[in-house]
Amino acid sequence: MKQTFPKKEHLKRKKLLDELFSTGKKVSAYPLLLFYVETPLPEENIAIQAGVSVAKRNHKLAVTRNRIKRLMREVYRKNKTQFQTNDKTFAFMFIYTGREVMAIEELDKAMLKLAEKFNKLHLPENL
């Protein structure tokens, strides 16, 4: 699997975002929070559509928020193969909850913890 994050994998549809936050489940690994919902995605060969968000409440400057979002997208791009979906399709929203800007290595560890927790919830026990 390629380590890319093309536009087709970006979560953009308003209807899907509303469903994600109203009926979705969540998993956390500080400083990241993952909202997810299983959904039929229209795109072929795409198992996950993902988005990232940083609260304006915690980071006042747009420069800081944009840097954190860029780091989160990069960490997701490198580790997206860790999220195992078993031929199901999901919509993900990663939310940064920390109050300070973390190093990319710490975000990488948090993303791996999120993947581990997500897989524990969605993989069959007999594998």
CSV table of N, CA and C in Angstrom, one decimal:
chain,number,residue,atom,x,y,z
A,1,MET,N,0.8,-1.2,0.0
A,1,MET,CA,0.0,0.0,0.0
A,1,MET,C,0.9,1.2,0.0
A,2,LYS,N,0.5,2.2,-0.9
A,2,LYS,CA,1.3,3.4,-1.0
A,2,LYS,C,1.2,4.3,0.3
A,3,GLN,N,2.2,5.0,0.6
A,3,GLN,CA,2.1,5.9,1.8
A,3,GLN,C,1.8,7.3,1.2
A,4,THR,N,0.6,7.4,0.7
A,4,THR,CA,0.1,8.7,0.2
A,4,THR,C,-1.2,9.1,0.9
A,5,PHE,N,-1.6,10.3,0.7
A,5,PHE,CA,-2.9,10.8,1.3
A,5,PHE,C,-3.5,11.7,0.2
A,6,PRO,N,-4.1,11.0,-0.9
A,6,PRO,CA,-4.6,11.7,-2.0
A,6,PRO,C,-6.0,12.4,-1.6
A,7,LYS,N,-6.4,13.3,-2.5
A,7,LYS,CA,-7.7,14.1,-2.2
A,7,LYS,C,-8.9,13.2,-2.0
A,8,LYS,N,-8.9,12.0,-2.7
A,8,LYS,CA,-10.0,11.1,-2.6
A,8,LYS,C,-10.2,10.6,-1.2
A,9,GLU,N,-9.1,10.6,-0.4
A,9,GLU,CA,-9.1,10.0,1.0
A,9,GLU,C,-9.4,11.1,2.0
A,10,HIS,N,-9.5,12.4,1.5
A,10,HIS,CA,-9.8,13.5,2.5
A,10,HIS,C,-11.3,13.5,2.8
A,11,LEU,N,-11.7,13.6,4.0
A,11,LEU,CA,-13.1,13.7,4.4
A,11,LEU,C,-13.6,15.1,4.2
A,12,LYS,N,-14.6,15.2,3.4
A,12,LYS,CA,-15.1,16.6,3.1
A,12,LYS,C,-16.6,16.7,3.1
A,13,ARG,N,-17.3,15.6,2.9
A,13,ARG,CA,-18.8,15.7,2.7
A,13,ARG,C,-19.5,16.1,4.1
A,14,LYS,N,-20.3,17.2,4.0
A,14,LYS,CA,-21.0,17.7,5.2
A,14,LYS,C,-21.9,16.6,5.8
A,15,LYS,N,-22.6,15.9,5.0
A,15,LYS,CA,-23.5,14.9,5.5
A,15,LYS,C,-22.7,13.8,6.3
A,16,LEU,N,-21.6,13.4,5.8
A,16,LEU,CA,-20.8,12.4,6.4
A,16,LEU,C,-20.2,12.9,7.7
A,17,LEU,N,-19.7,14.2,7.7
A,17,LEU,CA,-19.2,14.8,8.9
A,17,LEU,C,-20.3,14.9,10.0
A,18,ASP,N,-21.5,15.3,9.6
A,18,ASP,CA,-22.6,15.4,10.6
A,18,ASP,C,-22.9,14.0,11.2
A,19,GLU,N,-22.9,13.0,10.4
A,19,GLU,CA,-23.1,11.6,10.9
A,19,GLU,C,-22.0,11.2,11.8
A,20,LEU,N,-20.8,11.5,11.4
A,20,LEU,CA,-19.6,11.2,12.2
A,20,LEU,C,-19.7,11.7,13.6
A,21,PHE,N,-20.1,12.9,13.8
A,21,PHE,CA,-20.1,13.5,15.1
A,21,PHE,C,-21.4,13.2,15.9
A,22,SER,N,-22.5,12.9,15.2
A,22,SER,CA,-23.7,12.6,15.9
A,22,SER,C,-23.8,11.1,16.3
A,23,THR,N,-23.4,10.2,15.4
A,23,THR,CA,-23.5,8.7,15.8
A,23,THR,C,-22.2,8.0,15.9
A,24,GLY,N,-21.1,8.7,15.6
A,24,GLY,CA,-19.8,8.0,15.6
A,24,GLY,C,-19.3,7.7,17.0
A,25,LYS,N,-18.3,6.8,17.0
A,25,LYS,CA,-17.7,6.4,18.2
A,25,LYS,C,-16.3,7.1,18.3
A,26,LYS,N,-15.7,7.1,19.5
A,26,LYS,CA,-14.4,7.7,19.7
A,26,LYS,C,-13.4,6.9,20.5
A,27,VAL,N,-12.2,7.1,20.1
A,27,VAL,CA,-11.0,6.5,20.8
A,27,VAL,C,-10.0,7.6,21.0
A,28,SER,N,-9.3,7.5,22.2
A,28,SER,CA,-8.4,8.6,22.4
A,28,SER,C,-7.0,8.0,22.8
A,29,ALA,N,-6.0,8.8,22.5
A,29,ALA,CA,-4.6,8.5,22.9
A,29,ALA,C,-4.0,9.9,23.0
A,30,TYR,N,-3.8,10.5,24.1
A,30,TYR,CA,-3.3,11.9,24.2
A,30,TYR,C,-2.1,12.1,23.4
A,31,PRO,N,-2.1,13.2,22.6
A,31,PRO,CA,-3.1,14.3,22.5
A,31,PRO,C,-4.1,14.2,21.3
A,32,LEU,N,-4.3,13.0,20.9
A,32,LEU,CA,-5.2,12.8,19.7
A,32,LEU,C,-6.5,12.1,20.2
A,33,LEU,N,-7.6,12.5,19.5
A,33,LEU,CA,-8.9,11.9,19.7
A,33,LEU,C,-9.4,11.5,18.3
A,34,LEU,N,-9.9,10.3,18.2
A,34,LEU,CA,-10.3,9.7,16.9
A,34,LEU,C,-11.8,9.5,16.9
A,35,PHE,N,-12.6,10.2,16.1
A,35,PHE,CA,-14.0,9.9,15.9
A,35,PHE,C,-14.1,9.1,14.7
A,36,TYR,N,-14.9,8.0,14.7
A,36,TYR,CA,-15.0,7.2,13.5
A,36,TYR,C,-16.4,6.6,13.4
A,37,VAL,N,-16.8,6.3,12.2
A,37,VAL,CA,-18.1,5.7,11.9
A,37,VAL,C,-17.9,4.8,10.6
A,38,GLU,N,-18.5,3.7,10.7
A,38,GLU,CA,-18.5,2.8,9.5
A,38,GLU,C,-19.5,3.3,8.5
A,39,THR,N,-19.1,3.4,7.3
A,39,THR,CA,-20.0,4.0,6.3
A,39,THR,C,-19.7,3.5,4.9
A,40,PRO,N,-20.7,3.4,4.1
A,40,PRO,CA,-20.4,3.0,2.7
A,40,PRO,C,-19.8,4.2,1.9
A,41,LEU,N,-18.6,4.1,1.5
A,41,LEU,CA,-18.0,5.2,0.7
A,41,LEU,C,-18.1,4.9,-0.7
A,42,PRO,N,-18.4,5.9,-1.5
A,42,PRO,CA,-18.7,5.7,-2.9
A,42,PRO,C,-17.4,5.4,-3.7
A,43,GLU,N,-16.3,5.8,-3.2
A,43,GLU,CA,-15.0,5.6,-4.0
A,43,GLU,C,-14.6,4.2,-3.9
A,44,GLU,N,-14.1,3.7,-5.0
A,44,GLU,CA,-13.6,2.3,-5.0
A,44,GLU,C,-12.1,2.3,-4.5
A,45,ASN,N,-11.7,1.2,-3.9
A,45,ASN,CA,-10.4,1.0,-3.4
A,45,ASN,C,-10.0,2.0,-2.3
A,46,ILE,N,-11.0,2.6,-1.6
A,46,ILE,CA,-10.6,3.5,-0.5
A,46,ILE,C,-11.3,2.9,0.7
A,47,ALA,N,-10.5,2.5,1.7
A,47,ALA,CA,-11.1,2.0,2.9
A,47,ALA,C,-11.4,3.0,3.9
A,48,ILE,N,-10.7,4.1,3.9
A,48,ILE,CA,-10.8,5.1,5.0
A,48,ILE,C,-10.7,6.5,4.3
A,49,GLN,N,-11.7,7.4,4.7
A,49,GLN,CA,-11.6,8.8,4.4
A,49,GLN,C,-11.3,9.5,5.8
A,50,ALA,N,-10.3,10.4,5.8
A,50,ALA,CA,-9.9,11.0,7.1
A,50,ALA,C,-9.8,12.5,7.0
A,51,GLY,N,-10.0,13.1,8.1
A,51,GLY,CA,-9.8,14.6,8.3
A,51,GLY,C,-9.1,14.9,9.6
A,52,VAL,N,-8.6,16.1,9.7
A,52,VAL,CA,-7.9,16.5,10.9
A,52,VAL,C,-8.5,17.8,11.4
A,53,SER,N,-8.4,18.1,12.7
A,53,SER,CA,-9.0,19.3,13.2
A,53,SER,C,-8.2,19.7,14.5
A,54,VAL,N,-8.1,21.0,14.7
A,54,VAL,CA,-7.4,21.5,15.9
A,54,VAL,C,-8.3,22.6,16.4
A,55,ALA,N,-8.6,22.6,17.7
A,55,ALA,CA,-9.5,23.5,18.3
A,55,ALA,C,-8.9,24.9,18.4
A,56,LYS,N,-9.7,25.9,18.0
A,56,LYS,CA,-9.3,27.3,18.1
A,56,LYS,C,-9.2,27.7,19.6
A,57,ARG,N,-9.9,27.1,20.4
A,57,ARG,CA,-9.9,27.4,21.8
A,57,ARG,C,-8.5,27.1,22.4
A,58,ASN,N,-7.9,26.1,22.0
A,58,ASN,CA,-6.6,25.7,22.6
A,58,ASN,C,-5.4,26.4,21.8
A,59,HIS,N,-5.6,26.7,20.6
A,59,HIS,CA,-4.5,27.3,19.8
A,59,HIS,C,-5.0,28.5,19.0
A,60,LYS,N,-4.8,29.7,19.6
A,60,LYS,CA,-5.3,30.9,19.0
A,60,LYS,C,-4.8,31.3,17.6
A,61,LEU,N,-3.5,31.1,17.4
A,61,LEU,CA,-3.0,31.5,16.1
A,61,LEU,C,-3.2,30.5,15.0
A,62,ALA,N,-3.6,30.9,13.9
A,62,ALA,CA,-3.9,30.1,12.7
A,62,ALA,C,-2.6,29.4,12.3
A,63,VAL,N,-1.5,30.0,12.4
A,63,VAL,CA,-0.2,29.5,12.1
A,63,VAL,C,0.1,28.2,12.9
A,64,THR,N,-0.2,28.2,14.1
A,64,THR,CA,0.0,27.1,15.0
A,64,THR,C,-1.0,26.0,14.7
A,65,ARG,N,-2.3,26.3,14.5
A,65,ARG,CA,-3.2,25.3,14.1
A,65,ARG,C,-2.9,24.6,12.8
A,66,ASN,N,-2.5,25.4,11.8
A,66,ASN,CA,-2.1,24.8,10.5
A,66,ASN,C,-0.9,23.9,10.6
A,67,ARG,N,0.1,24.3,11.4
A,67,ARG,CA,1.3,23.4,11.6
A,67,ARG,C,0.9,22.1,12.3
A,68,ILE,N,0.1,22.2,13.3
A,68,ILE,CA,-0.4,20.9,13.9
A,68,ILE,C,-1.1,20.0,13.0
A,69,LYS,N,-2.0,20.6,12.2
A,69,LYS,CA,-2.8,19.8,11.2
A,69,LYS,C,-1.8,19.2,10.1
A,70,ARG,N,-0.8,20.0,9.7
A,70,ARG,CA,0.1,19.4,8.8
A,70,ARG,C,0.9,18.2,9.4
A,71,LEU,N,1.3,18.4,10.6
A,71,LEU,CA,2.0,17.3,11.3
A,71,LEU,C,1.1,16.0,11.4
A,72,MET,N,-0.2,16.3,11.8
A,72,MET,CA,-1.2,15.2,11.9
A,72,MET,C,-1.4,14.5,10.6
A,73,ARG,N,-1.5,15.2,9.5
A,73,ARG,CA,-1.7,14.6,8.2
A,73,ARG,C,-0.5,13.7,7.8
A,74,GLU,N,0.7,14.2,8.1
A,74,GLU,CA,1.9,13.5,7.8
A,74,GLU,C,2.0,12.2,8.7
A,75,VAL,N,1.7,12.3,9.9
A,75,VAL,CA,1.7,11.1,10.8
A,75,VAL,C,0.7,10.1,10.3
A,76,TYR,N,-0.5,10.6,10.0
A,76,TYR,CA,-1.5,9.6,9.5
A,76,TYR,C,-1.1,9.0,8.2
A,77,ARG,N,-0.5,9.8,7.3
A,77,ARG,CA,0.0,9.3,6.0
A,77,ARG,C,1.0,8.1,6.2
A,78,LYS,N,1.9,8.3,7.1
A,78,LYS,CA,2.9,7.3,7.4
A,78,LYS,C,2.3,6.0,8.0
A,79,ASN,N,1.3,6.2,8.8
A,79,ASN,CA,0.8,5.1,9.7
A,79,ASN,C,-0.6,4.6,9.3
A,80,LYS,N,-1.1,5.0,8.1
A,80,LYS,CA,-2.5,4.6,7.8
A,80,LYS,C,-2.6,3.1,7.5
A,81,THR,N,-1.5,2.4,7.2
A,81,THR,CA,-1.6,1.0,7.0
A,81,THR,C,-1.8,0.3,8.3
A,82,GLN,N,-1.6,0.9,9.5
A,82,GLN,CA,-1.8,0.3,10.8
A,82,GLN,C,-3.2,0.2,11.1
A,83,PHE,N,-4.1,1.0,10.5
A,83,PHE,CA,-5.5,0.9,10.8
A,83,PHE,C,-6.1,-0.2,9.9
A,84,GLN,N,-6.5,-1.4,10.5
A,84,GLN,CA,-7.0,-2.5,9.7
A,84,GLN,C,-8.5,-2.5,9.7
A,85,THR,N,-9.0,-2.5,8.5
A,85,THR,CA,-10.5,-2.4,8.3
A,85,THR,C,-11.2,-3.6,7.9
A,86,ASN,N,-10.6,-4.7,7.5
A,86,ASN,CA,-11.2,-5.9,7.1
A,86,ASN,C,-12.3,-5.7,6.0
A,87,ASP,N,-12.0,-5.0,5.0
A,87,ASP,CA,-12.9,-4.8,3.9
A,87,ASP,C,-14.1,-3.9,4.2
A,88,LYS,N,-14.1,-3.2,5.4
A,88,LYS,CA,-15.1,-2.3,5.7
A,88,LYS,C,-14.6,-0.9,5.4
A,89,THR,N,-15.5,0.1,5.2
A,89,THR,CA,-15.1,1.4,5.0
A,89,THR,C,-15.5,2.3,6.2
A,90,PHE,N,-14.6,3.2,6.5
A,90,PHE,CA,-14.7,4.1,7.6
A,90,PHE,C,-14.5,5.5,7.3
A,91,ALA,N,-15.1,6.4,8.1
A,91,ALA,CA,-14.8,7.8,8.0
A,91,ALA,C,-14.1,8.2,9.4
A,92,PHE,N,-12.9,8.8,9.3
A,92,PHE,CA,-12.2,9.1,10.5
A,92,PHE,C,-12.1,10.7,10.6
A,93,MET,N,-12.1,11.2,11.9
A,93,MET,CA,-11.7,12.5,12.1
A,93,MET,C,-10.8,12.5,13.3
A,94,PHE,N,-9.6,13.0,13.1
A,94,PHE,CA,-8.6,13.1,14.1
A,94,PHE,C,-8.6,14.5,14.7
A,95,ILE,N,-8.8,14.6,16.0
A,95,ILE,CA,-8.8,15.9,16.7
A,95,ILE,C,-7.7,16.0,17.6
A,96,TYR,N,-7.0,17.1,17.6
A,96,TYR,CA,-5.8,17.4,18.4
A,96,TYR,C,-6.3,18.1,19.7
A,97,THR,N,-6.1,17.5,20.8
A,97,THR,CA,-6.7,18.0,22.1
A,97,THR,C,-5.6,18.6,23.0
A,98,GLY,N,-4.3,18.5,22.7
A,98,GLY,CA,-3.3,19.1,23.5
A,98,GLY,C,-3.2,20.6,23.5
A,99,ARG,N,-2.7,21.2,24.5
A,99,ARG,CA,-2.6,22.6,24.6
A,99,ARG,C,-1.2,23.1,24.1
A,100,GLU,N,-0.2,22.3,23.9
A,100,GLU,CA,1.1,22.7,23.4
A,100,GLU,C,1.4,21.9,22.1
A,101,VAL,N,2.2,22.4,21.3
A,101,VAL,CA,2.6,21.7,20.0
A,101,VAL,C,3.5,20.6,20.4
A,102,MET,N,3.1,19.4,20.0
A,102,MET,CA,4.0,18.2,20.2
A,102,MET,C,4.9,18.0,19.1
A,103,ALA,N,6.0,17.3,19.4
A,103,ALA,CA,7.0,16.9,18.3
A,103,ALA,C,6.3,15.8,17.5
A,104,ILE,N,6.8,15.7,16.3
A,104,ILE,CA,6.2,14.7,15.4
A,104,ILE,C,6.4,13.3,15.9
A,105,GLU,N,7.5,13.0,16.6
A,105,GLU,CA,7.7,11.7,17.2
A,105,GLU,C,6.7,11.3,18.2
A,106,GLU,N,6.3,12.3,19.0
A,106,GLU,CA,5.2,12.1,20.0
A,106,GLU,C,3.9,11.8,19.4
A,107,LEU,N,3.6,12.6,18.3
A,107,LEU,CA,2.4,12.4,17.6
A,107,LEU,C,2.4,11.0,16.9
A,108,ASP,N,3.5,10.6,16.4
A,108,ASP,CA,3.6,9.3,15.8
A,108,ASP,C,3.3,8.2,16.8
A,109,LYS,N,3.8,8.3,18.0
A,109,LYS,CA,3.5,7.3,19.1
A,109,LYS,C,2.0,7.3,19.4
A,110,ALA,N,1.4,8.5,19.5
A,110,ALA,CA,0.0,8.6,19.8
A,110,ALA,C,-0.9,8.0,18.7
A,111,MET,N,-0.5,8.2,17.4
A,111,MET,CA,-1.2,7.6,16.3
A,111,MET,C,-1.1,6.1,16.3
A,112,LEU,N,0.0,5.6,16.7
A,112,LEU,CA,0.2,4.1,16.7
A,112,LEU,C,-0.7,3.5,17.9
A,113,LYS,N,-0.8,4.3,19.0
A,113,LYS,CA,-1.7,3.8,20.1
A,113,LYS,C,-3.1,3.9,19.6
A,114,LEU,N,-3.5,4.9,18.9
A,114,LEU,CA,-4.9,5.0,18.4
A,114,LEU,C,-5.2,3.8,17.5
A,115,ALA,N,-4.2,3.5,16.6
A,115,ALA,CA,-4.4,2.4,15.6
A,115,ALA,C,-4.6,1.1,16.4
A,116,GLU,N,-3.8,0.9,17.4
A,116,GLU,CA,-3.9,-0.3,18.2
A,116,GLU,C,-5.2,-0.4,18.9
A,117,LYS,N,-5.7,0.7,19.5
A,117,LYS,CA,-7.0,0.7,20.2
A,117,LYS,C,-8.1,0.4,19.2
A,118,PHE,N,-8.1,1.1,18.0
A,118,PHE,CA,-9.1,0.9,17.0
A,118,PHE,C,-9.1,-0.5,16.5
A,119,ASN,N,-8.0,-1.1,16.2
A,119,ASN,CA,-7.9,-2.5,15.8
A,119,ASN,C,-8.4,-3.5,16.8
A,120,LYS,N,-8.2,-3.2,18.1
A,120,LYS,CA,-8.6,-4.0,19.1
A,120,LYS,C,-10.2,-4.1,19.1
A,121,LEU,N,-10.8,-3.0,18.8
A,121,LEU,CA,-12.3,-2.9,18.8
A,121,LEU,C,-12.9,-3.5,17.6
A,122,HIS,N,-12.1,-3.5,16.5
A,122,HIS,CA,-12.8,-3.9,15.2
A,122,HIS,C,-12.2,-5.2,14.5
A,123,LEU,N,-11.2,-5.8,15.1
A,123,LEU,CA,-10.7,-7.0,14.5
A,123,LEU,C,-11.3,-8.2,15.2
A,124,PRO,N,-11.6,-9.2,14.5
A,124,PRO,CA,-12.2,-10.4,15.1
A,124,PRO,C,-11.1,-11.0,16.0
A,125,GLU,N,-11.6,-11.6,17.1
A,125,GLU,CA,-10.7,-12.2,18.1
A,125,GLU,C,-9.9,-13.4,17.6
A,126,ASN,N,-10.4,-14.1,16.7
A,126,ASN,CA,-9.7,-15.4,16.3
A,126,ASN,C,-8.6,-15.2,15.2
A,127,LEU,N,-8.3,-14.0,14.9
A,127,LEU,CA,-7.2,-13.8,13.9
A,127,LEU,C,-5.8,-13.9,14.5
